[in-house]
């Protein structure tokens, strides 16, 4: 029976979410393209997945901050296929703001970022937990960030949310074992529109060049490399759970 993968926030153009769902589709999996607002973008990704060889494609609208929507999505997956093998918690938001600008983030900014990046992962994973357990030998991969370890990234709110996500990864790994493994992937700088739009082209290129010069592997990450790492975590060692796997071209080793 074909396995099933759900990626939340799978519609960003040139993003890690869409690259991941297409990676699984290319392997002949059944895939769930989750989105919150942009139906046209979701349908576009779904068509690409079909063309790449997905066994079946479900387009699922669900805001991860809505418990009702996430439970409805789980019910749709169960009714259609009766299993879920991999959940990739990718949906995330940020407010781009220099960490030194303490007045640049409002209370509402923090609330919004934590609602999606932390509470949303909790709600989505809880909704899928029963299905994952019944499937057995399932895997959850939370997309975190090296910023959650270093207090860096697009904003202080984003870094704090990813640090919270790291802690929640440990908790879920304990709670969902032994039927489900739970790990987090912590990318560094990921090339693509998300950072370009948030940082502006000039700053994006400056930061990218600086990281390439500094990182031991002399590169930064592409969405496709993130997808490959997610695939590995989903199929990785059977004893691997509760781990924070950094994918940063060795940036943590730079001096």
PDB file of C-alpha atoms in Angstrom:
ATOM      1  CA  UNK A   1       0.000   0.000   0.000  1.00  0.00           C
ATOM      2  CA  UNK A   2       1.295   3.444  -0.909  1.00  0.00           C
ATOM      3  CA  UNK A   3       2.385   5.513   2.037  1.00  0.00           C
ATOM      4  CA  UNK A   4       0.949   8.950   2.876  1.00  0.00           C
ATOM      5  CA  UNK A   5       2.765  12.223   3.603  1.00  0.00           C
ATOM      6  CA  UNK A   6       1.197  15.459   4.844  1.00  0.00           C
ATOM      7  CA  UNK A   7       3.128  18.722   4.620  1.00  0.00           C
ATOM      8  CA  UNK A   8       1.596  21.779   6.261  1.00  0.00           C
ATOM      9  CA  UNK A   9       2.111  25.083   4.483  1.00  0.00           C
ATOM     10  CA  UNK A  10       3.054  23.275   1.283  1.00  0.00           C
ATOM     11  CA  UNK A  11       2.316  26.023  -1.225  1.00  0.00           C
ATOM     12  CA  UNK A  12       5.052  28.634  -0.915  1.00  0.00           C
ATOM     13  CA  UNK A  13       6.633  29.293  -4.287  1.00  0.00           C
ATOM     14  CA  UNK A  14      10.260  28.087  -4.312  1.00  0.00           C
ATOM     15  CA  UNK A  15       9.854  27.138  -0.648  1.00  0.00           C
ATOM     16  CA  UNK A  16      10.868  24.152   1.442  1.00  0.00           C
ATOM     17  CA  UNK A  17       7.256  23.052   1.917  1.00  0.00           C
ATOM     18  CA  UNK A  18       6.422  22.759  -1.768  1.00  0.00           C
ATOM     19  CA  UNK A  19       9.829  21.219  -2.498  1.00  0.00           C
ATOM     20  CA  UNK A  20       9.194  18.579   0.168  1.00  0.00           C
ATOM     21  CA  UNK A  21       5.722  17.561  -0.968  1.00  0.00           C
ATOM     22  CA  UNK A  22       7.023  17.290  -4.544  1.00  0.00           C
ATOM     23  CA  UNK A  23       9.959  15.173  -3.351  1.00  0.00           C
ATOM     24  CA  UNK A  24       7.569  12.658  -1.770  1.00  0.00           C
ATOM     25  CA  UNK A  25       5.330  12.766  -4.829  1.00  0.00           C
ATOM     26  CA  UNK A  26       8.315  11.890  -7.000  1.00  0.00           C
ATOM     27  CA  UNK A  27       8.758   8.716  -4.933  1.00  0.00           C
ATOM     28  CA  UNK A  28       5.203   7.643  -5.751  1.00  0.00           C
ATOM     29  CA  UNK A  29       3.684   8.484  -2.360  1.00  0.00           C
ATOM     30  CA  UNK A  30       0.161   9.664  -1.682  1.00  0.00           C
ATOM     31  CA  UNK A  31       0.506  13.288  -0.616  1.00  0.00           C
ATOM     32  CA  UNK A  32      -1.567  15.901   1.197  1.00  0.00           C
ATOM     33  CA  UNK A  33      -1.013  19.480   0.066  1.00  0.00           C
ATOM     34  CA  UNK A  34      -2.068  21.621   3.020  1.00  0.00           C
ATOM     35  CA  UNK A  35      -2.690  25.350   2.718  1.00  0.00           C
ATOM     36  CA  UNK A  36      -4.537  28.047   4.628  1.00  0.00           C
ATOM     37  CA  UNK A  37      -5.581  30.691   2.059  1.00  0.00           C
ATOM     38  CA  UNK A  38      -4.172  30.478  -1.469  1.00  0.00           C
ATOM     39  CA  UNK A  39      -6.287  27.861  -3.249  1.00  0.00           C
ATOM     40  CA  UNK A  40      -4.767  28.583  -6.674  1.00  0.00           C
ATOM     41  CA  UNK A  41      -1.235  28.003  -5.364  1.00  0.00           C
ATOM     42  CA  UNK A  42      -2.312  24.756  -3.680  1.00  0.00           C
ATOM     43  CA  UNK A  43      -3.890  23.454  -6.867  1.00  0.00           C
ATOM     44  CA  UNK A  44      -0.750  24.355  -8.804  1.00  0.00           C
ATOM     45  CA  UNK A  45       1.427  22.354  -6.394  1.00  0.00           C
ATOM     46  CA  UNK A  46      -1.062  19.478  -6.526  1.00  0.00           C
ATOM     47  CA  UNK A  47      -0.860  19.378 -10.331  1.00  0.00           C
ATOM     48  CA  UNK A  48       2.931  19.290 -10.144  1.00  0.00           C
ATOM     49  CA  UNK A  49       2.721  16.399  -7.671  1.00  0.00           C
ATOM     50  CA  UNK A  50       0.470  14.434 -10.012  1.00  0.00           C
ATOM     51  CA  UNK A  51       2.818  15.068 -12.920  1.00  0.00           C
ATOM     52  CA  UNK A  52       5.766  13.892 -10.842  1.00  0.00           C
ATOM     53  CA  UNK A  53       4.119  10.543 -10.140  1.00  0.00           C
ATOM     54  CA  UNK A  54       2.225  10.842  -6.861  1.00  0.00           C
ATOM     55  CA  UNK A  55      -0.043   7.847  -6.316  1.00  0.00           C
ATOM     56  CA  UNK A  56      -2.807  10.216  -5.218  1.00  0.00           C
ATOM     57  CA  UNK A  57      -3.104  13.855  -4.128  1.00  0.00           C
ATOM     58  CA  UNK A  58      -5.382  15.439  -1.563  1.00  0.00           C
ATOM     59  CA  UNK A  59      -5.599  19.231  -1.406  1.00  0.00           C
ATOM     60  CA  UNK A  60      -6.551  20.175   2.149  1.00  0.00           C
ATOM     61  CA  UNK A  61      -7.403  23.670   3.309  1.00  0.00           C
ATOM     62  CA  UNK A  62      -6.793  24.003   7.039  1.00  0.00           C
ATOM     63  CA  UNK A  63      -5.394  26.797   9.172  1.00  0.00           C
ATOM     64  CA  UNK A  64      -3.036  25.038  11.580  1.00  0.00           C
ATOM     65  CA  UNK A  65      -4.110  27.383  14.368  1.00  0.00           C
ATOM     66  CA  UNK A  66      -7.641  25.938  14.158  1.00  0.00           C
ATOM     67  CA  UNK A  67      -8.173  22.727  16.103  1.00  0.00           C
ATOM     68  CA  UNK A  68     -11.454  22.123  14.283  1.00  0.00           C
ATOM     69  CA  UNK A  69      -9.840  22.514  10.861  1.00  0.00           C
ATOM     70  CA  UNK A  70      -6.924  20.220  11.713  1.00  0.00           C
ATOM     71  CA  UNK A  71      -9.218  17.513  13.083  1.00  0.00           C
ATOM     72  CA  UNK A  72     -11.354  17.763   9.942  1.00  0.00           C
ATOM     73  CA  UNK A  73      -8.219  17.367   7.811  1.00  0.00           C
ATOM     74  CA  UNK A  74      -7.244  14.269   9.810  1.00  0.00           C
ATOM     75  CA  UNK A  75     -10.726  12.842   9.266  1.00  0.00           C
ATOM     76  CA  UNK A  76     -10.445  13.450   5.510  1.00  0.00           C
ATOM     77  CA  UNK A  77      -7.088  11.655   5.370  1.00  0.00           C
ATOM     78  CA  UNK A  78      -8.425   8.730   7.380  1.00  0.00           C
ATOM     79  CA  UNK A  79     -11.524   8.422   5.212  1.00  0.00           C
ATOM     80  CA  UNK A  80      -9.545   8.575   1.983  1.00  0.00           C
ATOM     81  CA  UNK A  81      -6.574   6.340   2.827  1.00  0.00           C
ATOM     82  CA  UNK A  82      -6.879   5.145   6.423  1.00  0.00           C
ATOM     83  CA  UNK A  83      -3.252   5.939   7.232  1.00  0.00           C
ATOM     84  CA  UNK A  84      -0.668   8.679   7.680  1.00  0.00           C
ATOM     85  CA  UNK A  85       3.006   7.757   7.597  1.00  0.00           C
ATOM     86  CA  UNK A  86       4.736  11.143   7.659  1.00  0.00           C
ATOM     87  CA  UNK A  87       3.703  14.528   9.019  1.00  0.00           C
ATOM     88  CA  UNK A  88       5.939  17.467   8.166  1.00  0.00           C
ATOM     89  CA  UNK A  89       5.107  20.513  10.282  1.00  0.00           C
ATOM     90  CA  UNK A  90       6.376  23.177   7.904  1.00  0.00           C
ATOM     91  CA  UNK A  91       3.819  26.013   8.158  1.00  0.00           C
ATOM     92  CA  UNK A  92       5.421  29.077   9.726  1.00  0.00           C
ATOM     93  CA  UNK A  93       5.303  32.861   9.760  1.00  0.00           C
ATOM     94  CA  UNK A  94       7.581  35.652  10.916  1.00  0.00           C
ATOM     95  CA  UNK A  95       7.863  39.395  11.201  1.00  0.00           C
ATOM     96  CA  UNK A  96      11.178  40.552   9.780  1.00  0.00           C
ATOM     97  CA  UNK A  97      12.806  42.828  12.325  1.00  0.00           C
ATOM     98  CA  UNK A  98      16.386  43.529  13.411  1.00  0.00           C
ATOM     99  CA  UNK A  99      16.919  42.020  16.858  1.00  0.00           C
ATOM    100  CA  UNK A 100      18.405  45.310  18.070  1.00  0.00           C
ATOM    101  CA  UNK A 101      15.179  47.138  17.291  1.00  0.00           C
ATOM    102  CA  UNK A 102      13.256  46.184  20.410  1.00  0.00           C
ATOM    103  CA  UNK A 103      10.392  48.497  19.518  1.00  0.00           C
ATOM    104  CA  UNK A 104      10.039  46.893  16.098  1.00  0.00           C
ATOM    105  CA  UNK A 105       7.981  43.957  17.376  1.00  0.00           C
ATOM    106  CA  UNK A 106       4.578  44.385  18.967  1.00  0.00           C
ATOM    107  CA  UNK A 107       2.836  42.052  21.372  1.00  0.00           C
ATOM    108  CA  UNK A 108       0.543  41.103  18.505  1.00  0.00           C
ATOM    109  CA  UNK A 109       3.585  40.173  16.386  1.00  0.00           C
ATOM    110  CA  UNK A 110       4.683  37.701  19.044  1.00  0.00           C
ATOM    111  CA  UNK A 111       1.169  36.315  19.387  1.00  0.00           C
ATOM    112  CA  UNK A 112       0.871  35.731  15.639  1.00  0.00           C
ATOM    113  CA  UNK A 113       4.271  34.091  15.280  1.00  0.00           C
ATOM    114  CA  UNK A 114       3.778  31.808  18.259  1.00  0.00           C
ATOM    115  CA  UNK A 115       0.217  30.958  17.197  1.00  0.00           C
ATOM    116  CA  UNK A 116       1.428  29.446  13.914  1.00  0.00           C
ATOM    117  CA  UNK A 117       4.978  28.306  14.696  1.00  0.00           C
ATOM    118  CA  UNK A 118       4.302  26.739  18.094  1.00  0.00           C
ATOM    119  CA  UNK A 119       0.607  26.347  18.849  1.00  0.00           C
ATOM    120  CA  UNK A 120      -0.082  25.396  15.236  1.00  0.00           C
ATOM    121  CA  UNK A 121       2.416  22.540  15.381  1.00  0.00           C
ATOM    122  CA  UNK A 122       0.850  21.335  18.619  1.00  0.00           C
ATOM    123  CA  UNK A 123      -2.682  21.471  17.219  1.00  0.00           C
ATOM    124  CA  UNK A 124      -1.776  19.798  13.915  1.00  0.00           C
ATOM    125  CA  UNK A 125       0.269  17.040  15.546  1.00  0.00           C
ATOM    126  CA  UNK A 126      -2.396  16.355  18.154  1.00  0.00           C
ATOM    127  CA  UNK A 127      -5.036  16.069  15.425  1.00  0.00           C
ATOM    128  CA  UNK A 128      -2.906  13.549  13.490  1.00  0.00           C
ATOM    129  CA  UNK A 129      -1.597  11.605  16.504  1.00  0.00           C
ATOM    130  CA  UNK A 130      -4.234   8.877  16.487  1.00  0.00           C
ATOM    131  CA  UNK A 131      -3.862   8.249  12.770  1.00  0.00           C
ATOM    132  CA  UNK A 132      -0.056   8.193  13.002  1.00  0.00           C
ATOM    133  CA  UNK A 133      -0.131   5.749  15.918  1.00  0.00           C
ATOM    134  CA  UNK A 134      -2.541   3.397  14.170  1.00  0.00           C
ATOM    135  CA  UNK A 135      -0.385   3.439  11.050  1.00  0.00           C
ATOM    136  CA  UNK A 136       2.674   2.525  13.121  1.00  0.00           C
ATOM    137  CA  UNK A 137       6.323   3.152  12.275  1.00  0.00           C
ATOM    138  CA  UNK A 138       5.305   6.712  11.425  1.00  0.00           C
ATOM    139  CA  UNK A 139       7.388   9.866  11.566  1.00  0.00           C
ATOM    140  CA  UNK A 140       6.872  13.526  12.438  1.00  0.00           C
ATOM    141  CA  UNK A 141       9.416  16.091  11.252  1.00  0.00           C
ATOM    142  CA  UNK A 142       9.169  19.593  12.683  1.00  0.00           C
ATOM    143  CA  UNK A 143      10.807  22.296  10.592  1.00  0.00           C
ATOM    144  CA  UNK A 144      12.657  24.434  13.080  1.00  0.00           C
ATOM    145  CA  UNK A 145      15.688  26.675  12.525  1.00  0.00           C
ATOM    146  CA  UNK A 146      19.253  27.079  13.698  1.00  0.00           C
ATOM    147  CA  UNK A 147      17.968  30.450  14.931  1.00  0.00           C
ATOM    148  CA  UNK A 148      16.152  28.545  17.662  1.00  0.00           C
ATOM    149  CA  UNK A 149      19.512  27.463  19.060  1.00  0.00           C
ATOM    150  CA  UNK A 150      21.430  30.677  18.487  1.00  0.00           C
ATOM    151  CA  UNK A 151      18.819  33.390  19.051  1.00  0.00           C
ATOM    152  CA  UNK A 152      19.260  34.591  15.470  1.00  0.00           C
ATOM    153  CA  UNK A 153      17.145  34.828  12.355  1.00  0.00           C
ATOM    154  CA  UNK A 154      14.428  37.026  10.910  1.00  0.00           C
ATOM    155  CA  UNK A 155      13.288  38.350  14.289  1.00  0.00           C
ATOM    156  CA  UNK A 156      13.509  37.696  18.011  1.00  0.00           C
ATOM    157  CA  UNK A 157       9.933  36.375  17.945  1.00  0.00           C
ATOM    158  CA  UNK A 158      10.831  33.867  15.231  1.00  0.00           C
ATOM    159  CA  UNK A 159      13.957  32.658  17.060  1.00  0.00           C
ATOM    160  CA  UNK A 160      12.023  32.254  20.312  1.00  0.00           C
ATOM    161  CA  UNK A 161       9.230  30.360  18.556  1.00  0.00           C
ATOM    162  CA  UNK A 162      11.685  27.907  17.022  1.00  0.00           C
ATOM    163  CA  UNK A 163      13.353  27.387  20.388  1.00  0.00           C
ATOM    164  CA  UNK A 164       9.927  26.525  21.804  1.00  0.00           C
ATOM    165  CA  UNK A 165       9.361  24.171  18.868  1.00  0.00           C
ATOM    166  CA  UNK A 166      12.627  22.391  19.680  1.00  0.00           C
ATOM    167  CA  UNK A 167      11.437  21.781  23.240  1.00  0.00           C
ATOM    168  CA  UNK A 168       8.064  20.561  22.007  1.00  0.00           C
ATOM    169  CA  UNK A 169       9.852  18.114  19.687  1.00  0.00           C
ATOM    170  CA  UNK A 170      11.336  16.424  22.754  1.00  0.00           C
ATOM    171  CA  UNK A 171       7.931  16.228  24.420  1.00  0.00           C
ATOM    172  CA  UNK A 172       6.167  14.779  21.390  1.00  0.00           C
ATOM    173  CA  UNK A 173       8.989  12.253  20.898  1.00  0.00           C
ATOM    174  CA  UNK A 174       8.302  10.907  24.396  1.00  0.00           C
ATOM    175  CA  UNK A 175       4.522  11.008  24.121  1.00  0.00           C
ATOM    176  CA  UNK A 176       4.103   9.428  20.682  1.00  0.00           C
ATOM    177  CA  UNK A 177       6.684   6.667  21.096  1.00  0.00           C
ATOM    178  CA  UNK A 178       7.014   3.833  20.296  1.00  0.00           C
ATOM    179  CA  UNK A 179       4.708   3.980  17.249  1.00  0.00           C
ATOM    180  CA  UNK A 180       5.886   7.406  16.044  1.00  0.00           C
ATOM    181  CA  UNK A 181       9.332   8.967  15.822  1.00  0.00           C
ATOM    182  CA  UNK A 182       9.512  12.766  16.199  1.00  0.00           C
ATOM    183  CA  UNK A 183      12.523  14.823  15.133  1.00  0.00           C
ATOM    184  CA  UNK A 184      13.237  18.411  14.155  1.00  0.00           C
ATOM    185  CA  UNK A 185      15.218  19.693  11.198  1.00  0.00           C
ATOM    186  CA  UNK A 186      17.032  22.970  11.795  1.00  0.00           C
ATOM    187  CA  UNK A 187      18.012  24.602   8.490  1.00  0.00           C
ATOM    188  CA  UNK A 188      20.148  27.681   8.226  1.00  0.00           C
ATOM    189  CA  UNK A 189      19.749  30.182   5.396  1.00  0.00           C
ATOM    190  CA  UNK A 190      17.396  28.724   2.761  1.00  0.00           C
ATOM    191  CA  UNK A 191      17.544  30.269  -0.699  1.00  0.00           C
ATOM    192  CA  UNK A 192      14.259  31.425  -2.169  1.00  0.00           C
ATOM    193  CA  UNK A 193      11.466  33.941  -2.337  1.00  0.00           C
ATOM    194  CA  UNK A 194      10.542  33.825   1.344  1.00  0.00           C
ATOM    195  CA  UNK A 195      13.813  35.435   2.437  1.00  0.00           C
ATOM    196  CA  UNK A 196      14.073  37.636  -0.640  1.00  0.00           C
ATOM    197  CA  UNK A 197      10.640  39.121   0.021  1.00  0.00           C
ATOM    198  CA  UNK A 198      11.292  39.531   3.724  1.00  0.00           C
ATOM    199  CA  UNK A 199      14.826  40.898   3.604  1.00  0.00           C
ATOM    200  CA  UNK A 200      14.840  42.717   0.280  1.00  0.00           C
ATOM    201  CA  UNK A 201      17.060  41.669  -2.602  1.00  0.00           C
ATOM    202  CA  UNK A 202      20.118  43.716  -1.627  1.00  0.00           C
ATOM    203  CA  UNK A 203      20.317  42.520   1.985  1.00  0.00           C
ATOM    204  CA  UNK A 204      19.468  38.969   0.899  1.00  0.00           C
ATOM    205  CA  UNK A 205      22.436  38.872  -1.467  1.00  0.00           C
ATOM    206  CA  UNK A 206      24.761  40.428   1.124  1.00  0.00           C
ATOM    207  CA  UNK A 207      23.803  37.948   3.844  1.00  0.00           C
ATOM    208  CA  UNK A 208      23.919  35.009   1.451  1.00  0.00           C
ATOM    209  CA  UNK A 209      27.410  35.931   0.217  1.00  0.00           C
ATOM    210  CA  UNK A 210      28.643  36.387   3.779  1.00  0.00           C
ATOM    211  CA  UNK A 211      27.392  32.973   4.849  1.00  0.00           C
ATOM    212  CA  UNK A 212      28.852  31.249   1.793  1.00  0.00           C
ATOM    213  CA  UNK A 213      32.223  32.801   2.566  1.00  0.00           C
ATOM    214  CA  UNK A 214      32.033  31.748   6.219  1.00  0.00           C
ATOM    215  CA  UNK A 215      30.417  28.302   6.108  1.00  0.00           C
ATOM    216  CA  UNK A 216      32.865  25.374   5.909  1.00  0.00           C
ATOM    217  CA  UNK A 217      30.978  23.874   2.942  1.00  0.00           C
ATOM    218  CA  UNK A 218      30.926  27.282   1.195  1.00  0.00           C
ATOM    219  CA  UNK A 219      27.224  27.122   0.459  1.00  0.00           C
ATOM    220  CA  UNK A 220      23.776  27.786   1.862  1.00  0.00           C
ATOM    221  CA  UNK A 221      20.713  25.553   1.693  1.00  0.00           C
ATOM    222  CA  UNK A 222      18.274  25.150  -1.183  1.00  0.00           C
ATOM    223  CA  UNK A 223      14.640  24.075  -0.675  1.00  0.00           C
ATOM    224  CA  UNK A 224      15.457  20.821  -2.467  1.00  0.00           C
ATOM    225  CA  UNK A 225      18.274  20.059  -0.005  1.00  0.00           C
ATOM    226  CA  UNK A 226      15.861  20.641   2.873  1.00  0.00           C
ATOM    227  CA  UNK A 227      13.395  18.235   1.238  1.00  0.00           C
ATOM    228  CA  UNK A 228      16.123  15.615   0.872  1.00  0.00           C
ATOM    229  CA  UNK A 229      16.979  15.929   4.572  1.00  0.00           C
ATOM    230  CA  UNK A 230      13.308  15.550   5.512  1.00  0.00           C
ATOM    231  CA  UNK A 231      13.110  12.389   3.399  1.00  0.00           C
ATOM    232  CA  UNK A 232      16.153  11.032   5.243  1.00  0.00           C
ATOM    233  CA  UNK A 233      14.628  11.804   8.645  1.00  0.00           C
ATOM    234  CA  UNK A 234      11.412  10.070   7.616  1.00  0.00           C
ATOM    235  CA  UNK A 235      13.398   6.951   6.659  1.00  0.00           C
ATOM    236  CA  UNK A 236      16.349   7.390   8.998  1.00  0.00           C
ATOM    237  CA  UNK A 237      17.620   5.053  11.705  1.00  0.00           C
ATOM    238  CA  UNK A 238      14.775   3.349  13.547  1.00  0.00           C
ATOM    239  CA  UNK A 239      16.226   4.495  16.871  1.00  0.00           C
ATOM    240  CA  UNK A 240      16.397   8.173  15.899  1.00  0.00           C
ATOM    241  CA  UNK A 241      13.820  10.216  17.792  1.00  0.00           C
ATOM    242  CA  UNK A 242      13.844  13.445  19.780  1.00  0.00           C
ATOM    243  CA  UNK A 243      16.772  14.821  17.782  1.00  0.00           C
ATOM    244  CA  UNK A 244      17.500  18.341  16.558  1.00  0.00           C
ATOM    245  CA  UNK A 245      19.321  17.909  13.241  1.00  0.00           C
ATOM    246  CA  UNK A 246      21.146  21.015  12.025  1.00  0.00           C
ATOM    247  CA  UNK A 247      21.360  21.571   8.271  1.00  0.00           C
ATOM    248  CA  UNK A 248      23.538  24.649   7.927  1.00  0.00           C
ATOM    249  CA  UNK A 249      26.509  23.763   5.698  1.00  0.00           C
ATOM    250  CA  UNK A 250      28.604  23.570   8.865  1.00  0.00           C
ATOM    251  CA  UNK A 251      27.808  27.163   9.807  1.00  0.00           C
ATOM    252  CA  UNK A 252      27.863  26.309  13.514  1.00  0.00           C
ATOM    253  CA  UNK A 253      31.562  25.441  13.094  1.00  0.00           C
ATOM    254  CA  UNK A 254      32.538  28.751  11.520  1.00  0.00           C
ATOM    255  CA  UNK A 255      34.976  30.891  13.494  1.00  0.00           C
TER     256      UNK A 255
END
